[in-house]
């Protein structure tokens, strides 16, 4: 599959604050986010071609 764009707000392990994650054209950027979100309100959006939902879900489950 091809992923063209990723954007999300999430908290990385070991961080106290949330971050904005953006990916496009092989480059990514992580910046701080000042919103006081709860972990259940984190999100990530993937835009691409031939993305298989099951493979993406399995990838993120294996990050634990």
PDB file of N, CA, C and O in Angstrom:
ATOM      1  N   UNK A   1       0.825  -1.184   0.000  1.00  0.00           N
ATOM      2  CA  UNK A   1       0.000   0.000   0.000  1.00  0.00           C
ATOM      3  C   UNK A   1       0.869   1.247   0.000  1.00  0.00           C
ATOM      4  O   UNK A   1       2.033   1.188   0.371  1.00  0.00           O
ATOM      5  N   UNK A   2       0.284   2.341  -0.424  1.00  0.00           N
ATOM      6  CA  UNK A   2       0.997   3.622  -0.463  1.00  0.00           C
ATOM      7  C   UNK A   2       0.301   4.596   0.476  1.00  0.00           C
ATOM      8  O   UNK A   2      -0.899   4.813   0.367  1.00  0.00           O
ATOM      9  N   UNK A   3       1.059   5.183   1.392  1.00  0.00           N
ATOM     10  CA  UNK A   3       0.513   6.198   2.292  1.00  0.00           C
ATOM     11  C   UNK A   3       1.060   7.542   1.847  1.00  0.00           C
ATOM     12  O   UNK A   3       2.268   7.745   1.777  1.00  0.00           O
ATOM     13  N   UNK A   4       0.140   8.453   1.529  1.00  0.00           N
ATOM     14  CA  UNK A   4       0.522   9.777   1.037  1.00  0.00           C
ATOM     15  C   UNK A   4       0.607  10.807   2.157  1.00  0.00           C
ATOM     16  O   UNK A   4       1.428  11.720   2.112  1.00  0.00           O
ATOM     17  N   UNK A   5      -0.276  10.659   3.158  1.00  0.00           N
ATOM     18  CA  UNK A   5      -0.387  11.692   4.194  1.00  0.00           C
ATOM     19  C   UNK A   5      -0.826  11.050   5.491  1.00  0.00           C
ATOM     20  O   UNK A   5      -1.686  10.185   5.500  1.00  0.00           O
ATOM     21  N   UNK A   6      -0.223  11.475   6.603  1.00  0.00           N
ATOM     22  CA  UNK A   6      -0.640  11.070   7.939  1.00  0.00           C
ATOM     23  C   UNK A   6      -0.687  12.326   8.794  1.00  0.00           C
ATOM     24  O   UNK A   6       0.194  13.178   8.718  1.00  0.00           O
ATOM     25  N   UNK A   7      -1.739  12.424   9.596  1.00  0.00           N
ATOM     26  CA  UNK A   7      -1.849  13.550  10.525  1.00  0.00           C
ATOM     27  C   UNK A   7      -2.568  13.058  11.766  1.00  0.00           C
ATOM     28  O   UNK A   7      -3.506  12.275  11.671  1.00  0.00           O
ATOM     29  N   UNK A   8      -2.116  13.497  12.924  1.00  0.00           N
ATOM     30  CA  UNK A   8      -2.782  13.081  14.140  1.00  0.00           C
ATOM     31  C   UNK A   8      -2.306  13.846  15.352  1.00  0.00           C
ATOM     32  O   UNK A   8      -1.315  14.566  15.305  1.00  0.00           O
ATOM     33  N   UNK A   9      -3.069  13.675  16.425  1.00  0.00           N
ATOM     34  CA  UNK A   9      -2.708  14.226  17.729  1.00  0.00           C
ATOM     35  C   UNK A   9      -2.611  13.043  18.668  1.00  0.00           C
ATOM     36  O   UNK A   9      -3.544  12.250  18.781  1.00  0.00           O
ATOM     37  N   UNK A  10      -1.445  12.898  19.294  1.00  0.00           N
ATOM     38  CA  UNK A  10      -1.220  11.730  20.144  1.00  0.00           C
ATOM     39  C   UNK A  10      -0.202  12.047  21.221  1.00  0.00           C
ATOM     40  O   UNK A  10       0.501  13.048  21.154  1.00  0.00           O
ATOM     41  N   UNK A  11      -0.149  11.166  22.197  1.00  0.00           N
ATOM     42  CA  UNK A  11       0.848  11.287  23.259  1.00  0.00           C
ATOM     43  C   UNK A  11       1.815  10.122  23.102  1.00  0.00           C
ATOM     44  O   UNK A  11       1.415   8.965  23.089  1.00  0.00           O
ATOM     45  N   UNK A  12       3.087  10.426  22.948  1.00  0.00           N
ATOM     46  CA  UNK A  12       4.113   9.404  22.818  1.00  0.00           C
ATOM     47  C   UNK A  12       4.523   8.914  24.198  1.00  0.00           C
ATOM     48  O   UNK A  12       4.452   9.662  25.180  1.00  0.00           O
ATOM     49  N   UNK A  13       4.963   7.677  24.283  1.00  0.00           N
ATOM     50  CA  UNK A  13       5.432   7.119  25.551  1.00  0.00           C
ATOM     51  C   UNK A  13       6.496   8.025  26.159  1.00  0.00           C
ATOM     52  O   UNK A  13       7.412   8.461  25.481  1.00  0.00           O
ATOM     53  N   UNK A  14       6.336   8.311  27.450  1.00  0.00           N
ATOM     54  CA  UNK A  14       7.313   9.122  28.159  1.00  0.00           C
ATOM     55  C   UNK A  14       7.064  10.618  28.085  1.00  0.00           C
ATOM     56  O   UNK A  14       7.725  11.386  28.764  1.00  0.00           O
ATOM     57  N   UNK A  15       6.107  11.042  27.244  1.00  0.00           N
ATOM     58  CA  UNK A  15       5.794  12.474  27.119  1.00  0.00           C
ATOM     59  C   UNK A  15       4.627  12.843  28.028  1.00  0.00           C
ATOM     60  O   UNK A  15       3.687  12.073  28.196  1.00  0.00           O
ATOM     61  N   UNK A  16       4.686  14.040  28.594  1.00  0.00           N
ATOM     62  CA  UNK A  16       3.593  14.536  29.428  1.00  0.00           C
ATOM     63  C   UNK A  16       2.517  15.233  28.606  1.00  0.00           C
ATOM     64  O   UNK A  16       1.375  15.316  29.021  1.00  0.00           O
ATOM     65  N   UNK A  17       2.905  15.777  27.466  1.00  0.00           N
ATOM     66  CA  UNK A  17       1.977  16.546  26.637  1.00  0.00           C
ATOM     67  C   UNK A  17       1.723  15.842  25.310  1.00  0.00           C
ATOM     68  O   UNK A  17       2.494  14.995  24.885  1.00  0.00           O
ATOM     69  N   UNK A  18       0.653  16.252  24.677  1.00  0.00           N
ATOM     70  CA  UNK A  18       0.313  15.704  23.372  1.00  0.00           C
ATOM     71  C   UNK A  18       1.139  16.377  22.283  1.00  0.00           C
ATOM     72  O   UNK A  18       1.620  17.498  22.443  1.00  0.00           O
ATOM     73  N   UNK A  19       1.306  15.675  21.187  1.00  0.00           N
ATOM     74  CA  UNK A  19       2.055  16.172  20.042  1.00  0.00           C
ATOM     75  C   UNK A  19       1.195  16.077  18.788  1.00  0.00           C
ATOM     76  O   UNK A  19       0.320  15.230  18.689  1.00  0.00           O
ATOM     77  N   UNK A  20       1.500  16.955  17.834  1.00  0.00           N
ATOM     78  CA  UNK A  20       0.885  16.890  16.507  1.00  0.00           C
ATOM     79  C   UNK A  20       1.903  16.187  15.610  1.00  0.00           C
ATOM     80  O   UNK A  20       3.057  16.593  15.539  1.00  0.00           O
ATOM     81  N   UNK A  21       1.453  15.121  14.953  1.00  0.00           N
ATOM     82  CA  UNK A  21       2.311  14.356  14.049  1.00  0.00           C
ATOM     83  C   UNK A  21       1.806  14.559  12.632  1.00  0.00           C
ATOM     84  O   UNK A  21       0.613  14.411  12.371  1.00  0.00           O
ATOM     85  N   UNK A  22       2.720  14.909  11.716  1.00  0.00           N
ATOM     86  CA  UNK A  22       2.350  15.100  10.315  1.00  0.00           C
ATOM     87  C   UNK A  22       3.400  14.429   9.437  1.00  0.00           C
ATOM     88  O   UNK A  22       4.594  14.542   9.701  1.00  0.00           O
ATOM     89  N   UNK A  23       2.930  13.749   8.389  1.00  0.00           N
ATOM     90  CA  UNK A  23       3.805  13.078   7.437  1.00  0.00           C
ATOM     91  C   UNK A  23       3.301  13.371   6.027  1.00  0.00           C
ATOM     92  O   UNK A  23       2.092  13.283   5.765  1.00  0.00           O
ATOM     93  N   UNK A  24       4.227  13.721   5.135  1.00  0.00           N
ATOM     94  CA  UNK A  24       3.892  13.909   3.728  1.00  0.00           C
ATOM     95  C   UNK A  24       5.185  13.790   2.917  1.00  0.00           C
ATOM     96  O   UNK A  24       6.246  14.235   3.338  1.00  0.00           O
ATOM     97  N   UNK A  25       5.096  13.144   1.782  1.00  0.00           N
ATOM     98  CA  UNK A  25       6.216  13.017   0.839  1.00  0.00           C
ATOM     99  C   UNK A  25       7.498  12.477   1.478  1.00  0.00           C
ATOM    100  O   UNK A  25       8.594  12.972   1.212  1.00  0.00           O
ATOM    101  N   UNK A  26       7.357  11.482   2.355  1.00  0.00           N
ATOM    102  CA  UNK A  26       8.537  10.872   2.952  1.00  0.00           C
ATOM    103  C   UNK A  26       9.151  11.640   4.106  1.00  0.00           C
ATOM    104  O   UNK A  26      10.148  11.223   4.672  1.00  0.00           O
ATOM    105  N   UNK A  27       8.575  12.769   4.463  1.00  0.00           N
ATOM    106  CA  UNK A  27       9.091  13.570   5.575  1.00  0.00           C
ATOM    107  C   UNK A  27       8.036  13.666   6.663  1.00  0.00           C
ATOM    108  O   UNK A  27       6.844  13.668   6.377  1.00  0.00           O
ATOM    109  N   UNK A  28       8.486  13.760   7.897  1.00  0.00           N
ATOM    110  CA  UNK A  28       7.536  13.925   8.995  1.00  0.00           C
ATOM    111  C   UNK A  28       7.980  15.043   9.922  1.00  0.00           C
ATOM    112  O   UNK A  28       9.136  15.438   9.936  1.00  0.00           O
ATOM    113  N   UNK A  29       7.010  15.532  10.676  1.00  0.00           N
ATOM    114  CA  UNK A  29       7.251  16.611  11.636  1.00  0.00           C
ATOM    115  C   UNK A  29       6.433  16.323  12.882  1.00  0.00           C
ATOM    116  O   UNK A  29       5.274  15.914  12.797  1.00  0.00           O
ATOM    117  N   UNK A  30       7.039  16.525  14.033  1.00  0.00           N
ATOM    118  CA  UNK A  30       6.350  16.398  15.311  1.00  0.00           C
ATOM    119  C   UNK A  30       6.477  17.729  16.026  1.00  0.00           C
ATOM    120  O   UNK A  30       7.582  18.257  16.158  1.00  0.00           O
ATOM    121  N   UNK A  31       5.348  18.277  16.453  1.00  0.00           N
ATOM    122  CA  UNK A  31       5.362  19.546  17.188  1.00  0.00           C
ATOM    123  C   UNK A  31       4.470  19.427  18.414  1.00  0.00           C
ATOM    124  O   UNK A  31       3.603  18.563  18.487  1.00  0.00           O
ATOM    125  N   UNK A  32       4.698  20.303  19.384  1.00  0.00           N
ATOM    126  CA  UNK A  32       3.912  20.248  20.617  1.00  0.00           C
ATOM    127  C   UNK A  32       2.495  20.741  20.357  1.00  0.00           C
ATOM    128  O   UNK A  32       2.236  21.528  19.456  1.00  0.00           O
ATOM    129  N   UNK A  33       1.586  20.247  21.171  1.00  0.00           N
ATOM    130  CA  UNK A  33       0.175  20.613  21.071  1.00  0.00           C
ATOM    131  C   UNK A  33      -0.276  21.041  22.453  1.00  0.00           C
ATOM    132  O   UNK A  33      -0.064  20.317  23.432  1.00  0.00           O
ATOM    133  N   UNK A  34      -0.875  22.200  22.573  1.00  0.00           N
ATOM    134  CA  UNK A  34      -1.217  22.766  23.871  1.00  0.00           C
ATOM    135  C   UNK A  34      -2.586  22.352  24.390  1.00  0.00           C
ATOM    136  O   UNK A  34      -2.930  22.648  25.519  1.00  0.00           O
ATOM    137  N   UNK A  35      -3.378  21.657  23.582  1.00  0.00           N
ATOM    138  CA  UNK A  35      -4.709  21.222  23.993  1.00  0.00           C
ATOM    139  C   UNK A  35      -4.587  20.153  25.081  1.00  0.00           C
ATOM    140  O   UNK A  35      -3.784  19.248  24.983  1.00  0.00           O
ATOM    141  N   UNK A  36      -5.370  20.257  26.125  1.00  0.00           N
ATOM    142  CA  UNK A  36      -5.348  19.273  27.214  1.00  0.00           C
ATOM    143  C   UNK A  36      -6.337  18.151  26.896  1.00  0.00           C
ATOM    144  O   UNK A  36      -7.417  18.082  27.435  1.00  0.00           O
ATOM    145  N   UNK A  37      -5.967  17.246  26.033  1.00  0.00           N
ATOM    146  CA  UNK A  37      -6.821  16.132  25.638  1.00  0.00           C
ATOM    147  C   UNK A  37      -6.601  14.929  26.552  1.00  0.00           C
ATOM    148  O   UNK A  37      -5.533  14.728  27.072  1.00  0.00           O
ATOM    149  N   UNK A  38      -7.635  14.147  26.665  1.00  0.00           N
ATOM    150  CA  UNK A  38      -7.520  12.853  27.322  1.00  0.00           C
ATOM    151  C   UNK A  38      -7.021  11.846  26.293  1.00  0.00           C
ATOM    152  O   UNK A  38      -7.263  12.015  25.102  1.00  0.00           O
ATOM    153  N   UNK A  39      -6.340  10.787  26.718  1.00  0.00           N
ATOM    154  CA  UNK A  39      -5.812   9.802  25.763  1.00  0.00           C
ATOM    155  C   UNK A  39      -6.863   9.217  24.825  1.00  0.00           C
ATOM    156  O   UNK A  39      -6.565   8.889  23.698  1.00  0.00           O
ATOM    157  N   UNK A  40      -8.105   9.089  25.272  1.00  0.00           N
ATOM    158  CA  UNK A  40      -9.151   8.542  24.415  1.00  0.00           C
ATOM    159  C   UNK A  40      -9.482   9.476  23.254  1.00  0.00           C
ATOM    160  O   UNK A  40     -10.153   9.071  22.314  1.00  0.00           O
ATOM    161  N   UNK A  41      -9.034  10.716  23.319  1.00  0.00           N
ATOM    162  CA  UNK A  41      -9.326  11.683  22.264  1.00  0.00           C
ATOM    163  C   UNK A  41      -8.183  11.812  21.257  1.00  0.00           C
ATOM    164  O   UNK A  41      -8.200  12.675  20.406  1.00  0.00           O
ATOM    165  N   UNK A  42      -7.176  10.960  21.364  1.00  0.00           N
ATOM    166  CA  UNK A  42      -6.099  10.953  20.378  1.00  0.00           C
ATOM    167  C   UNK A  42      -6.662  10.442  19.057  1.00  0.00           C
ATOM    168  O   UNK A  42      -7.625   9.680  19.029  1.00  0.00           O
ATOM    169  N   UNK A  43      -6.046  10.868  17.957  1.00  0.00           N
ATOM    170  CA  UNK A  43      -6.497  10.356  16.666  1.00  0.00           C
ATOM    171  C   UNK A  43      -5.354  10.395  15.665  1.00  0.00           C
ATOM    172  O   UNK A  43      -4.374  11.100  15.841  1.00  0.00           O
ATOM    173  N   UNK A  44      -5.513   9.599  14.616  1.00  0.00           N
ATOM    174  CA  UNK A  44      -4.571   9.600  13.510  1.00  0.00           C
ATOM    175  C   UNK A  44      -5.374   9.348  12.234  1.00  0.00           C
ATOM    176  O   UNK A  44      -6.299   8.543  12.226  1.00  0.00           O
ATOM    177  N   UNK A  45      -5.025  10.087  11.185  1.00  0.00           N
ATOM    178  CA  UNK A  45      -5.700   9.963   9.895  1.00  0.00           C
ATOM    179  C   UNK A  45      -4.648   9.594   8.855  1.00  0.00           C
ATOM    180  O   UNK A  45      -3.596  10.223   8.782  1.00  0.00           O
ATOM    181  N   UNK A  46      -4.932   8.559   8.070  1.00  0.00           N
ATOM    182  CA  UNK A  46      -4.038   8.125   6.999  1.00  0.00           C
ATOM    183  C   UNK A  46      -4.747   8.312   5.669  1.00  0.00           C
ATOM    184  O   UNK A  46      -5.909   7.918   5.532  1.00  0.00           O
ATOM    185  N   UNK A  47      -4.055   8.887   4.715  1.00  0.00           N
ATOM    186  CA  UNK A  47      -4.581   9.043   3.368  1.00  0.00           C
ATOM    187  C   UNK A  47      -3.629   8.333   2.431  1.00  0.00           C
ATOM    188  O   UNK A  47      -2.416   8.559   2.481  1.00  0.00           O
ATOM    189  N   UNK A  48      -4.174   7.453   1.607  1.00  0.00           N
ATOM    190  CA  UNK A  48      -3.310   6.714   0.709  1.00  0.00           C
ATOM    191  C   UNK A  48      -4.072   5.895  -0.302  1.00  0.00           C
ATOM    192  O   UNK A  48      -5.255   6.100  -0.527  1.00  0.00           O
ATOM    193  N   UNK A  49      -3.388   4.929  -0.865  1.00  0.00           N
ATOM    194  CA  UNK A  49      -3.939   4.089  -1.918  1.00  0.00           C
ATOM    195  C   UNK A  49      -3.748   2.632  -1.511  1.00  0.00           C
ATOM    196  O   UNK A  49      -2.663   2.250  -1.047  1.00  0.00           O
ATOM    197  N   UNK A  50      -4.773   1.838  -1.693  1.00  0.00           N
ATOM    198  CA  UNK A  50      -4.738   0.404  -1.379  1.00  0.00           C
ATOM    199  C   UNK A  50      -4.373   0.128   0.076  1.00  0.00           C
ATOM    200  O   UNK A  50      -3.666  -0.831   0.380  1.00  0.00           O
ATOM    201  N   UNK A  51      -4.846   0.972   0.992  1.00  0.00           N
ATOM    202  CA  UNK A  51      -4.589   0.783   2.414  1.00  0.00           C
ATOM    203  C   UNK A  51      -5.543  -0.295   2.927  1.00  0.00           C
ATOM    204  O   UNK A  51      -6.746  -0.225   2.710  1.00  0.00           O
ATOM    205  N   UNK A  52      -5.008  -1.279   3.595  1.00  0.00           N
ATOM    206  CA  UNK A  52      -5.794  -2.358   4.185  1.00  0.00           C
ATOM    207  C   UNK A  52      -5.974  -2.063   5.669  1.00  0.00           C
ATOM    208  O   UNK A  52      -5.012  -2.044   6.442  1.00  0.00           O
ATOM    209  N   UNK A  53      -7.224  -1.813   6.053  1.00  0.00           N
ATOM    210  CA  UNK A  53      -7.535  -1.453   7.431  1.00  0.00           C
ATOM    211  C   UNK A  53      -6.969  -2.474   8.420  1.00  0.00           C
ATOM    212  O   UNK A  53      -6.403  -2.098   9.438  1.00  0.00           O
ATOM    213  N   UNK A  54      -7.100  -3.749   8.111  1.00  0.00           N
ATOM    214  CA  UNK A  54      -6.639  -4.796   9.023  1.00  0.00           C
ATOM    215  C   UNK A  54      -5.126  -4.725   9.231  1.00  0.00           C
ATOM    216  O   UNK A  54      -4.636  -4.917  10.339  1.00  0.00           O
ATOM    217  N   UNK A  55      -4.362  -4.442   8.189  1.00  0.00           N
ATOM    218  CA  UNK A  55      -2.905  -4.357   8.319  1.00  0.00           C
ATOM    219  C   UNK A  55      -2.490  -3.156   9.153  1.00  0.00           C
ATOM    220  O   UNK A  55      -1.556  -3.231   9.950  1.00  0.00           O
ATOM    221  N   UNK A  56      -3.183  -2.043   8.984  1.00  0.00           N
ATOM    222  CA  UNK A  56      -2.879  -0.837   9.766  1.00  0.00           C
ATOM    223  C   UNK A  56      -3.200  -1.080  11.236  1.00  0.00           C
ATOM    224  O   UNK A  56      -2.413  -0.752  12.128  1.00  0.00           O
ATOM    225  N   UNK A  57      -4.370  -1.664  11.512  1.00  0.00           N
ATOM    226  CA  UNK A  57      -4.741  -1.950  12.894  1.00  0.00           C
ATOM    227  C   UNK A  57      -3.742  -2.904  13.539  1.00  0.00           C
ATOM    228  O   UNK A  57      -3.347  -2.715  14.686  1.00  0.00           O
ATOM    229  N   UNK A  58      -3.318  -3.928  12.821  1.00  0.00           N
ATOM    230  CA  UNK A  58      -2.348  -4.885  13.350  1.00  0.00           C
ATOM    231  C   UNK A  58      -1.012  -4.203  13.639  1.00  0.00           C
ATOM    232  O   UNK A  58      -0.373  -4.462  14.655  1.00  0.00           O
ATOM    233  N   UNK A  59      -0.591  -3.306  12.774  1.00  0.00           N
ATOM    234  CA  UNK A  59       0.655  -2.565  12.981  1.00  0.00           C
ATOM    235  C   UNK A  59       0.616  -1.795  14.298  1.00  0.00           C
ATOM    236  O   UNK A  59       1.545  -1.857  15.096  1.00  0.00           O
ATOM    237  N   UNK A  60      -0.470  -1.053  14.528  1.00  0.00           N
ATOM    238  CA  UNK A  60      -0.557  -0.244  15.729  1.00  0.00           C
ATOM    239  C   UNK A  60      -0.730  -1.098  16.989  1.00  0.00           C
ATOM    240  O   UNK A  60      -0.249  -0.745  18.054  1.00  0.00           O
ATOM    241  N   UNK A  61      -1.373  -2.242  16.880  1.00  0.00           N
ATOM    242  CA  UNK A  61      -1.499  -3.146  18.032  1.00  0.00           C
ATOM    243  C   UNK A  61      -0.130  -3.676  18.435  1.00  0.00           C
ATOM    244  O   UNK A  61       0.132  -3.885  19.606  1.00  0.00           O
ATOM    245  N   UNK A  62       0.744  -3.891  17.464  1.00  0.00           N
ATOM    246  CA  UNK A  62       2.073  -4.445  17.745  1.00  0.00           C
ATOM    247  C   UNK A  62       3.041  -3.415  18.313  1.00  0.00           C
ATOM    248  O   UNK A  62       4.167  -3.764  18.664  1.00  0.00           O
ATOM    249  N   UNK A  63       2.645  -2.153  18.396  1.00  0.00           N
ATOM    250  CA  UNK A  63       3.528  -1.124  18.949  1.00  0.00           C
ATOM    251  C   UNK A  63       3.600  -1.179  20.477  1.00  0.00           C
ATOM    252  O   UNK A  63       4.517  -0.637  21.055  1.00  0.00           O
ATOM    253  N   UNK A  64       2.635  -1.818  21.094  1.00  0.00           N
ATOM    254  CA  UNK A  64       2.622  -1.877  22.579  1.00  0.00           C
ATOM    255  C   UNK A  64       3.777  -2.630  23.133  1.00  0.00           C
ATOM    256  O   UNK A  64       4.311  -3.530  22.655  1.00  0.00           O
TER     257      UNK A  64
END
